[in-house]
PDB file of C-alpha atoms in Angstrom:
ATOM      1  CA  UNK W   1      91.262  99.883  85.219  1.00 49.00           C
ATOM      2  CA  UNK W   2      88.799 100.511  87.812  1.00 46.00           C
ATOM      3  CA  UNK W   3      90.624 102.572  91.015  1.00 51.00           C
ATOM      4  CA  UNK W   4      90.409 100.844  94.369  1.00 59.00           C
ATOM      5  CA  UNK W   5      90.117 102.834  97.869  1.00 55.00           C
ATOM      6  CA  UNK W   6      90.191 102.666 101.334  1.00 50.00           C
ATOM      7  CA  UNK W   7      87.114 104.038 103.458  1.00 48.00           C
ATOM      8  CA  UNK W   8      88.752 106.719 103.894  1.00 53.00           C
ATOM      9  CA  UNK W   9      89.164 107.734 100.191  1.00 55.00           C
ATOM     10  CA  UNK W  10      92.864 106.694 100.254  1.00 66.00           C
ATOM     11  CA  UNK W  11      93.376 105.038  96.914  1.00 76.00           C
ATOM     12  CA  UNK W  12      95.085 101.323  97.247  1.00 86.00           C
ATOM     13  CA  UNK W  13      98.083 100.788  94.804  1.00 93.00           C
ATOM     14  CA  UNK W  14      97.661  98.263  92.367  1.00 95.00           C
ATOM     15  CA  UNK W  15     100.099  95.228  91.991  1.00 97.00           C
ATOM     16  CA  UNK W  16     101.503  93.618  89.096  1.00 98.00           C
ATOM     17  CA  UNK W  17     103.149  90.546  89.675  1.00 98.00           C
ATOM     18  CA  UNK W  18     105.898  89.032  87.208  1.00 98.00           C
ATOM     19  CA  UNK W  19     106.420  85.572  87.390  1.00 97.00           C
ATOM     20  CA  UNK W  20     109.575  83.139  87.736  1.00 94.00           C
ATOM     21  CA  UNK W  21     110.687  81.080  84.768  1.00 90.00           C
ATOM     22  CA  UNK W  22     108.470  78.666  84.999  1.00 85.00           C
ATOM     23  CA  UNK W  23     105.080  79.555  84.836  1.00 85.00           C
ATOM     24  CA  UNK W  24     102.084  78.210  86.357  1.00 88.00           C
ATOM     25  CA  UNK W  25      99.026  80.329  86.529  1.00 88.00           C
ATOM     26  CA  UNK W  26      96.809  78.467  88.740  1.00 91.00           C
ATOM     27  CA  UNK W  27      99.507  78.509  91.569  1.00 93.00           C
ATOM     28  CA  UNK W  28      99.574  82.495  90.892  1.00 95.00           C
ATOM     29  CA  UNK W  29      95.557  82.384  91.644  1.00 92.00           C
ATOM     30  CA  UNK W  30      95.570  81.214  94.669  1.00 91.00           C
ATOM     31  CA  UNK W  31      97.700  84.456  95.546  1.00 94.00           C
ATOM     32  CA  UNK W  32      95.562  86.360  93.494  1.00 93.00           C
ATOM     33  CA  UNK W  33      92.119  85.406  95.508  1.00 92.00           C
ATOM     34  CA  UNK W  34      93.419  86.186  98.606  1.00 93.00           C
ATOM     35  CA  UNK W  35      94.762  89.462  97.985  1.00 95.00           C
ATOM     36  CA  UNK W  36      91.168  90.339  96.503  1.00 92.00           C
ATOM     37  CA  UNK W  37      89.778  89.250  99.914  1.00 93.00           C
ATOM     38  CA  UNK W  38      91.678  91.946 100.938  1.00 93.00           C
ATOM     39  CA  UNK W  39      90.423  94.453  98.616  1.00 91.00           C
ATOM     40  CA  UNK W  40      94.224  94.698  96.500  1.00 94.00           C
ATOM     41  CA  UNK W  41      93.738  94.066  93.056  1.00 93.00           C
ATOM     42  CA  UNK W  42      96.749  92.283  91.455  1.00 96.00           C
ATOM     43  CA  UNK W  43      97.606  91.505  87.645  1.00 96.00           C
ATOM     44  CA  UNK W  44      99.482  88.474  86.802  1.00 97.00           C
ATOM     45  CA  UNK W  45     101.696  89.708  83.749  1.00 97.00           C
ATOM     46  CA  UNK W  46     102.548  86.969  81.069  1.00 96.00           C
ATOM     47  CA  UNK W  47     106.336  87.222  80.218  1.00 97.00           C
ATOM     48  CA  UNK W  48     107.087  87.098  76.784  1.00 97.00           C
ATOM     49  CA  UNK W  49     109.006  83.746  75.983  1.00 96.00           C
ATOM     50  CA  UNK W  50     107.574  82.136  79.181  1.00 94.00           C
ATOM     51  CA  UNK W  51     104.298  82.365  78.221  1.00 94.00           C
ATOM     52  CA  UNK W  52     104.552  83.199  74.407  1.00 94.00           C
ATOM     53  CA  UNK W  53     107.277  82.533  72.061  1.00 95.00           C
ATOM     54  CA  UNK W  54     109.952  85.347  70.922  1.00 97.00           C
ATOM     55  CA  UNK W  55     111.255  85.421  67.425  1.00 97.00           C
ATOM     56  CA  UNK W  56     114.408  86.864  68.591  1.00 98.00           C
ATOM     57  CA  UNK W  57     116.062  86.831  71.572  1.00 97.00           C
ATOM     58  CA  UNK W  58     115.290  89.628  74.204  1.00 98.00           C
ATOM     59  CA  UNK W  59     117.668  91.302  77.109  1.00 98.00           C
ATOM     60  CA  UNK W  60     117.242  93.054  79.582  1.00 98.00           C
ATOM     61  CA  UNK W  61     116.395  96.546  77.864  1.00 99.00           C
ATOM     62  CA  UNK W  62     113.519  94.793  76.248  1.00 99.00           C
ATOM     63  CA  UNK W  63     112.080  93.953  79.393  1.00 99.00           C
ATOM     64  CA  UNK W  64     111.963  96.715  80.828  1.00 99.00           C
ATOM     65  CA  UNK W  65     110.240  98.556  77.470  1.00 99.00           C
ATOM     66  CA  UNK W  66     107.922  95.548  78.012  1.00 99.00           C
ATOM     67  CA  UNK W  67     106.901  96.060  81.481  1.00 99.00           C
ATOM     68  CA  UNK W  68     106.281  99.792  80.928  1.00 98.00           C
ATOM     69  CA  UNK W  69     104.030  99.062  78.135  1.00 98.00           C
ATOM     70  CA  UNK W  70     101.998  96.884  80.459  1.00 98.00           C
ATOM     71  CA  UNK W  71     101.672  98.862  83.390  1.00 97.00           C
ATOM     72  CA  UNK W  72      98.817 101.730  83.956  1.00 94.00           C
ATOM     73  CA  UNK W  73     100.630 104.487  85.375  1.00 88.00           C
ATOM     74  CA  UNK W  74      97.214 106.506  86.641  1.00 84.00           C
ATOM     75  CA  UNK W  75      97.090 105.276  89.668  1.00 86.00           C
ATOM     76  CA  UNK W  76      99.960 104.066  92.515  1.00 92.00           C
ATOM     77  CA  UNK W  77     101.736 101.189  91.145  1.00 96.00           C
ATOM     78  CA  UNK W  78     103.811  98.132  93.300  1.00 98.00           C
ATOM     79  CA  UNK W  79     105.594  96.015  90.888  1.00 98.00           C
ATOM     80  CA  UNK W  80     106.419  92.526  92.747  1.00 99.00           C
ATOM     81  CA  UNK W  81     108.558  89.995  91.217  1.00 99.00           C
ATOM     82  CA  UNK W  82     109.481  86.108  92.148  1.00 98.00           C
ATOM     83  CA  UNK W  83     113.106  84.586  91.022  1.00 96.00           C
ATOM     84  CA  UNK W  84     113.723  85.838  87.273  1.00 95.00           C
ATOM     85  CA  UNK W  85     110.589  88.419  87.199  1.00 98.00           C
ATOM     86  CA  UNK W  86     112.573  89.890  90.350  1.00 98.00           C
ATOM     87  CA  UNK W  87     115.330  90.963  88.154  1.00 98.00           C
ATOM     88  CA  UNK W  88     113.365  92.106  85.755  1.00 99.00           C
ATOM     89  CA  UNK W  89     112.148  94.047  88.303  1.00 99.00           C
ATOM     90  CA  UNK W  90     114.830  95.712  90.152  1.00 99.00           C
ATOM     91  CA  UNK W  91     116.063  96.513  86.904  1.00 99.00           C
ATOM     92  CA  UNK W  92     112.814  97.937  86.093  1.00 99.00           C
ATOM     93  CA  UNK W  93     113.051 100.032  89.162  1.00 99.00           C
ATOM     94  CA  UNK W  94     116.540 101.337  88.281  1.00 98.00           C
ATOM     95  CA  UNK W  95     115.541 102.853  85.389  1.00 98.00           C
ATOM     96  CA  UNK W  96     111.809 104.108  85.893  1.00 98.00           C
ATOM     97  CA  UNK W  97     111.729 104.827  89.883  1.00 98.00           C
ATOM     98  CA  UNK W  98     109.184 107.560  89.751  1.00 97.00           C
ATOM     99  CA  UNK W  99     106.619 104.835  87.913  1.00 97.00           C
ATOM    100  CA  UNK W 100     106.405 102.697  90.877  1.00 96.00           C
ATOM    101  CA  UNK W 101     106.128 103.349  94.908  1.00 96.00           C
ATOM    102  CA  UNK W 102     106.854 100.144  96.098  1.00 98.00           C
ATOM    103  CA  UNK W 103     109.109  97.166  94.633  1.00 99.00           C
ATOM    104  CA  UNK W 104     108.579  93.633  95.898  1.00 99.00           C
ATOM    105  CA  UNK W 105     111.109  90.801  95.530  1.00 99.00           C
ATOM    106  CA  UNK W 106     110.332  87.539  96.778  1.00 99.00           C
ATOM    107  CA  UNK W 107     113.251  84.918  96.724  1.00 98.00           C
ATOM    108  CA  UNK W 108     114.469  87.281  93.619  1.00 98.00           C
ATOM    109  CA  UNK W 109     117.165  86.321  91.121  1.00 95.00           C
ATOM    110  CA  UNK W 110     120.325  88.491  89.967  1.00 95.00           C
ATOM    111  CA  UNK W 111     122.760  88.807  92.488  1.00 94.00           C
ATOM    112  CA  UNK W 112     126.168  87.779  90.393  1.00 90.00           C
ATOM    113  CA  UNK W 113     128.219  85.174  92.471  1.00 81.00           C
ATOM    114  CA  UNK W 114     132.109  84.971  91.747  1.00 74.00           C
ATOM    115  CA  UNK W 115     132.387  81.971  93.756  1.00 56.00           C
ATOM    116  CA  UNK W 116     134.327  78.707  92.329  1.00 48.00           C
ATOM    117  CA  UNK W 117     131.486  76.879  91.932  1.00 44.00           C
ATOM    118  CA  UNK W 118     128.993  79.686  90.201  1.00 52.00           C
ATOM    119  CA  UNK W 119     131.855  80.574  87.469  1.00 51.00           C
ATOM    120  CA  UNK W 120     131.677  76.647  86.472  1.00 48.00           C
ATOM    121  CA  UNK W 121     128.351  76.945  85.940  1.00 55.00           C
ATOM    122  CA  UNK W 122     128.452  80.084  84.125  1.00 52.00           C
ATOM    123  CA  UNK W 123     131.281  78.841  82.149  1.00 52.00           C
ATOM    124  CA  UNK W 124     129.200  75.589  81.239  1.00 51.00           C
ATOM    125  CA  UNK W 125     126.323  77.514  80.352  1.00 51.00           C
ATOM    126  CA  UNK W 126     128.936  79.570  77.614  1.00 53.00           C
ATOM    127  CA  UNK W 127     130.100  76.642  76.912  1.00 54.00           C
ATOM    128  CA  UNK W 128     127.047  75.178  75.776  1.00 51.00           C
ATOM    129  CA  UNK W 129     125.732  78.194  73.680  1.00 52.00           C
ATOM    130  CA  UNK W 130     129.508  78.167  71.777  1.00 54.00           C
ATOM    131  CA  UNK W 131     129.366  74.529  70.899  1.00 53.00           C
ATOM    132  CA  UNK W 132     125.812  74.533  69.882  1.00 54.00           C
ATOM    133  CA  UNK W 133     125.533  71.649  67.599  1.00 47.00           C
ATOM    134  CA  UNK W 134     128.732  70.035  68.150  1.00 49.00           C
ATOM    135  CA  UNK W 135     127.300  69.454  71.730  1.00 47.00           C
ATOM    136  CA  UNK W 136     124.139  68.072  70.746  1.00 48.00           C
ATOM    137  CA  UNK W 137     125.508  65.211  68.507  1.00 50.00           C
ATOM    138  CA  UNK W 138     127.875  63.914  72.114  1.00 50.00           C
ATOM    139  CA  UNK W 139     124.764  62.760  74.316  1.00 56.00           C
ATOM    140  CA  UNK W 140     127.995  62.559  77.093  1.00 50.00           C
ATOM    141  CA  UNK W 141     129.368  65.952  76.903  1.00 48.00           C
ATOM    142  CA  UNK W 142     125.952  67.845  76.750  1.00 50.00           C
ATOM    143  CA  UNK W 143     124.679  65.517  79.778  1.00 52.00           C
ATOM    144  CA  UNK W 144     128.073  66.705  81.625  1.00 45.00           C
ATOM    145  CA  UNK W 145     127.744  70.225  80.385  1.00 46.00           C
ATOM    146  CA  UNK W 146     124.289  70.392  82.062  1.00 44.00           C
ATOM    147  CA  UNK W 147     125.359  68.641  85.000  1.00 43.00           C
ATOM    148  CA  UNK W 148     127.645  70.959  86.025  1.00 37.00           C
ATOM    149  CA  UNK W 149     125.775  74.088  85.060  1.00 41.00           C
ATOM    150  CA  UNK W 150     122.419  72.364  87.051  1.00 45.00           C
ATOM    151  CA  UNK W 151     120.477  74.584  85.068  1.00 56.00           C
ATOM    152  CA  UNK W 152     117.258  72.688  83.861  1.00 62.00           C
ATOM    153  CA  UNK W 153     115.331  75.542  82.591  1.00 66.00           C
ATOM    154  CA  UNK W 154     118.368  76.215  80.103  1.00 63.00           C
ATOM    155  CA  UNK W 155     118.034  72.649  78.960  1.00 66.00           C
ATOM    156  CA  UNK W 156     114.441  72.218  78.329  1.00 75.00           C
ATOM    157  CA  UNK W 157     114.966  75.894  76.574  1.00 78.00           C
ATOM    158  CA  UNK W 158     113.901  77.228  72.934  1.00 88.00           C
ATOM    159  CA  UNK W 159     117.654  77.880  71.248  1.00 89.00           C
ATOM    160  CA  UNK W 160     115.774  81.901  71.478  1.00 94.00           C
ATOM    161  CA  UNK W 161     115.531  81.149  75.327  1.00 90.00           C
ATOM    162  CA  UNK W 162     118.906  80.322  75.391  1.00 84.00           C
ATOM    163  CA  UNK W 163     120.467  82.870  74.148  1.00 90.00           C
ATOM    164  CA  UNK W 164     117.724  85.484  76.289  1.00 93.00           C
ATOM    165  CA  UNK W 165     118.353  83.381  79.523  1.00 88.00           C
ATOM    166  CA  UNK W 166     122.310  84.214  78.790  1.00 86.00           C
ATOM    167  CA  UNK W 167     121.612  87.880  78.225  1.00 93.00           C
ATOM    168  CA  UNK W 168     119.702  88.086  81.775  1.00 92.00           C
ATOM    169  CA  UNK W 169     122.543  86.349  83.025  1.00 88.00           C
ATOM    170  CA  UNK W 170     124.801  88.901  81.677  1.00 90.00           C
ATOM    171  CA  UNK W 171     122.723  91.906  83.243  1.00 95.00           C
ATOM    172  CA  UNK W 172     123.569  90.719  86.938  1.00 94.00           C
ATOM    173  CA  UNK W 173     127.086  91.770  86.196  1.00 92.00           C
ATOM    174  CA  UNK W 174     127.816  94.841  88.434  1.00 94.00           C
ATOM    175  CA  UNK W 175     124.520  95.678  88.760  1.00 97.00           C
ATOM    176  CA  UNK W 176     124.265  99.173  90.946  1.00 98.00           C
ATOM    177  CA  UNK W 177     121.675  97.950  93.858  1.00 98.00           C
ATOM    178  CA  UNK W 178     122.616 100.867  96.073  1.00 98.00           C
ATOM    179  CA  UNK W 179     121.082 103.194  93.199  1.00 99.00           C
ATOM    180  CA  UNK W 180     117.666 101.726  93.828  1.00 99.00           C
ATOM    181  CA  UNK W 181     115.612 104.463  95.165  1.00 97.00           C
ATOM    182  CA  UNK W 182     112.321 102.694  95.700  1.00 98.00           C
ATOM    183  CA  UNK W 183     111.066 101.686  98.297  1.00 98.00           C
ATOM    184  CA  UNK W 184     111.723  97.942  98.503  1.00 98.00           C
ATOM    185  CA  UNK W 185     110.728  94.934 100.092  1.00 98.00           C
ATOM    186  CA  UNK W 186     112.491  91.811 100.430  1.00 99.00           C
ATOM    187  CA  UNK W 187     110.748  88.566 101.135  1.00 99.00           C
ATOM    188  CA  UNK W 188     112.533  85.281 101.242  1.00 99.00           C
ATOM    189  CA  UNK W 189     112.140  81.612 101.676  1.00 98.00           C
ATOM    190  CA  UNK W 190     114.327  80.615 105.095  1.00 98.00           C
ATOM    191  CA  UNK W 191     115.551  77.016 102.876  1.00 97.00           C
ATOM    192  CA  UNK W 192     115.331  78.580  99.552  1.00 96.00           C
ATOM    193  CA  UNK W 193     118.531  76.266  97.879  1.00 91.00           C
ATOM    194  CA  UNK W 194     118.149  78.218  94.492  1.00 89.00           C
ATOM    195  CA  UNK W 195     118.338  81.520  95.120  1.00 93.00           C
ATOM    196  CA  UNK W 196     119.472  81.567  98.907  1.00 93.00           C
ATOM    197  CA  UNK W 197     118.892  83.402 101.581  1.00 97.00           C
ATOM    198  CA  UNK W 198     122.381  85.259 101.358  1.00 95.00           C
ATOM    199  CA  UNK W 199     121.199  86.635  98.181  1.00 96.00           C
ATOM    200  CA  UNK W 200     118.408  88.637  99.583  1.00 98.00           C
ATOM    201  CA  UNK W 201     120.749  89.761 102.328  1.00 98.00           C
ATOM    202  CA  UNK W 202     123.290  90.859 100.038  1.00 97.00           C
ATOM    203  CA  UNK W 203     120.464  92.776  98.192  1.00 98.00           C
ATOM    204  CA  UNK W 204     119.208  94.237 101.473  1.00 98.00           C
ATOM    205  CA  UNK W 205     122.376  95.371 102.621  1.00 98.00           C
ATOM    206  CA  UNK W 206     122.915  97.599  99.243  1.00 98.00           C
ATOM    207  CA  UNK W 207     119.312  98.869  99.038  1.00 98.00           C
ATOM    208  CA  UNK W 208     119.506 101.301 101.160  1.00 96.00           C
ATOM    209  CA  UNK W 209     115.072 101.760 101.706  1.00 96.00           C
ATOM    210  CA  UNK W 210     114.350  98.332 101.961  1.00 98.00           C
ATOM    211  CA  UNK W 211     113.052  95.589 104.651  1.00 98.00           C
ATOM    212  CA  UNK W 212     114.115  91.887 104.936  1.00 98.00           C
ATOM    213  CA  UNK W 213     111.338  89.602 105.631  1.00 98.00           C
ATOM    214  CA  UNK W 214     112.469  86.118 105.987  1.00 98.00           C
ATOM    215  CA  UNK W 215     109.717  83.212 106.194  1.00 98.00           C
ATOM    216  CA  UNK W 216     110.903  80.342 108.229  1.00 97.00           C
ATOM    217  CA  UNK W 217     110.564  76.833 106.059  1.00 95.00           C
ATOM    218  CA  UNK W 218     109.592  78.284 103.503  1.00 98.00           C
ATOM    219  CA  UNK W 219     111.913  77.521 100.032  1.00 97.00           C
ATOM    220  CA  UNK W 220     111.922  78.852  96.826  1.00 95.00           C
ATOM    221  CA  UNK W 221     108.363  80.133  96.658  1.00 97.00           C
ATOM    222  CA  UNK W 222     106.572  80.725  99.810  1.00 98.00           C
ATOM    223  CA  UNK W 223     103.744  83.043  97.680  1.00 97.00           C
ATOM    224  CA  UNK W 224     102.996  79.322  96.799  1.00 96.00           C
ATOM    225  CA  UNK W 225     103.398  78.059 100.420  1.00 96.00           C
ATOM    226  CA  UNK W 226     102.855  80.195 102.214  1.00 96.00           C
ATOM    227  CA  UNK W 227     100.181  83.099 100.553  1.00 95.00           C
ATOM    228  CA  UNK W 228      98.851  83.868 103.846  1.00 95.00           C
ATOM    229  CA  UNK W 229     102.097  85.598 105.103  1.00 97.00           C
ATOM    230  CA  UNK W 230     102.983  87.112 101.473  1.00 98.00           C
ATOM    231  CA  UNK W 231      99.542  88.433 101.906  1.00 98.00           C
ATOM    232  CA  UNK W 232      99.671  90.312 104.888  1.00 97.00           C
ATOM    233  CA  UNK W 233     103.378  91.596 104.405  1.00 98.00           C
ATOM    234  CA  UNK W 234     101.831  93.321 100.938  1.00 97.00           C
ATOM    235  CA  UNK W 235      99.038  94.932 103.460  1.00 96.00           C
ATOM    236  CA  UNK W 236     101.730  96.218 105.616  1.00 95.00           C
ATOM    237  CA  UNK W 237     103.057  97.833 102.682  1.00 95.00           C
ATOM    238  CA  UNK W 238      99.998  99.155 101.201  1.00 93.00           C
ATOM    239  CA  UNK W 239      98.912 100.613 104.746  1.00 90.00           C
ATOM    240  CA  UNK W 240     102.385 102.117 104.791  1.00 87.00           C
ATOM    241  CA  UNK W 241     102.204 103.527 101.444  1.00 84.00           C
ATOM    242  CA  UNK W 242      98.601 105.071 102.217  1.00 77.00           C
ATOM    243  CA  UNK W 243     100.228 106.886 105.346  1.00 74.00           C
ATOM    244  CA  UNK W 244     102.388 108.305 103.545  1.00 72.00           C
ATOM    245  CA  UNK W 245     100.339 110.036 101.050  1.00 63.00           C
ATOM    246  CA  UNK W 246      97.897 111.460 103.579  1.00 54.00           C
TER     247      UNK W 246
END
């Protein structure tokens, strides 16, 4: 990988970007393009089981050996993430701070919510996975099942997918935000309805170095919507980061 710098000789971190759950690369390019108008180089990293099939299912440990695998660690590194590739992110972070100076997590998933209406979800979603078959022959009960749990991704799902979306799940449990020590960025849609706004103040309130950027109507993706802003919130970051290491 070739190394980027400023005119000043200050070399510009390079981004990796993982994606949501669903996965659509030319959206990603437009993103892409206009950060290379900017001089930041950015790689789109394919998520195994998004992108490729698994033979097994993975969690969240295999992630993470995943993403270090795929990162080049000679030169500054900002890992950004969007919905699930934010968790796998953050978690990411946890464990390998020094491997990363900046984290990035736009309208990320993995804060655990104990509310009424999250544990009947959850609970459907177990459900589900312990019926298996005997589900799948009641066209009723699966319909309700998936209803209730409103998770569409799980239902259009590889029975591997399944069972790797419920170990994710399963990671958000107590996770330690406070003992993120990178410096992190939070950027979230105003109207997001799937992972909402509270989540990314929750996650800003336990992080301790980390800045809350909320884009007004913007939902679920605003890198999508609005790349413009994303854009010049990353060259904030990168000018911030070059600073520092003068």
């Amino acid at each position: 990988m070739a190394t980027t710098t400023t005119k000043s000789g200050t070399i510009i971190p390079h981004l990796y970007i993982l994606h949501g759950w669903a996965y659509d690369s030319q959206k990603w390019e437009i993103l892409q393009r206009a950060l290379e108008k900017t001089n930041i180089e950015a790689t789109l990293l394919r998520i195994p089981g998004l992108t490729s099939p698994l033979d097994r299912p993975y969690d969240i440990s295999d992630y993470i050996s995943w993403i270090d695998t795929s990162i080049e660690k000679k030169t500054p590194v900002i890992l950004l993430g969007h919905s699930n590739g934010g968790r796998l992110a953050f978690h990411y972070a946890l464990e390998h701070p020094s491997n990363i100076s900046h984290l990035i997590l736009i309208d990320s998933a993995g804060v655990e919510h104990t509310d009424i209406v999250s544990q009947m979800k959850k609970n459907a979603l177990l459900l589900l996975a312990k019926m298996g078959k005997k589900v799948t022959r009641s066209n009723f009960l699966r319909n309700l099942l998936y209803t209730i749990a409103r998770e569409k991704d799980y239902q259009e799902a590889s029975p591997v997918m399944r069972k790797t979306m419920q170990n994710l799940l399963a990671a958000d449990h107590n996770f330690p935000f406070s003992k993120i020590a990178v410096p992190t960025a939070l950027i979230w849609g105003e109207k997001d309805t799937i992972t909402p706004l509270v989540d990314g103040l929750t996650m800003h309130a336990k992080i301790k170095n980390s800045k809350m950027y909320t884009i007004p109507e913007a939902r679920h993706a605003p890198q999508f919507t609005h790349p413009e802003r994303i854009v010049k919130i990353i060259e904030e970051i990168i000018e911030r980061i070059s600073k520092d290491s003068i």
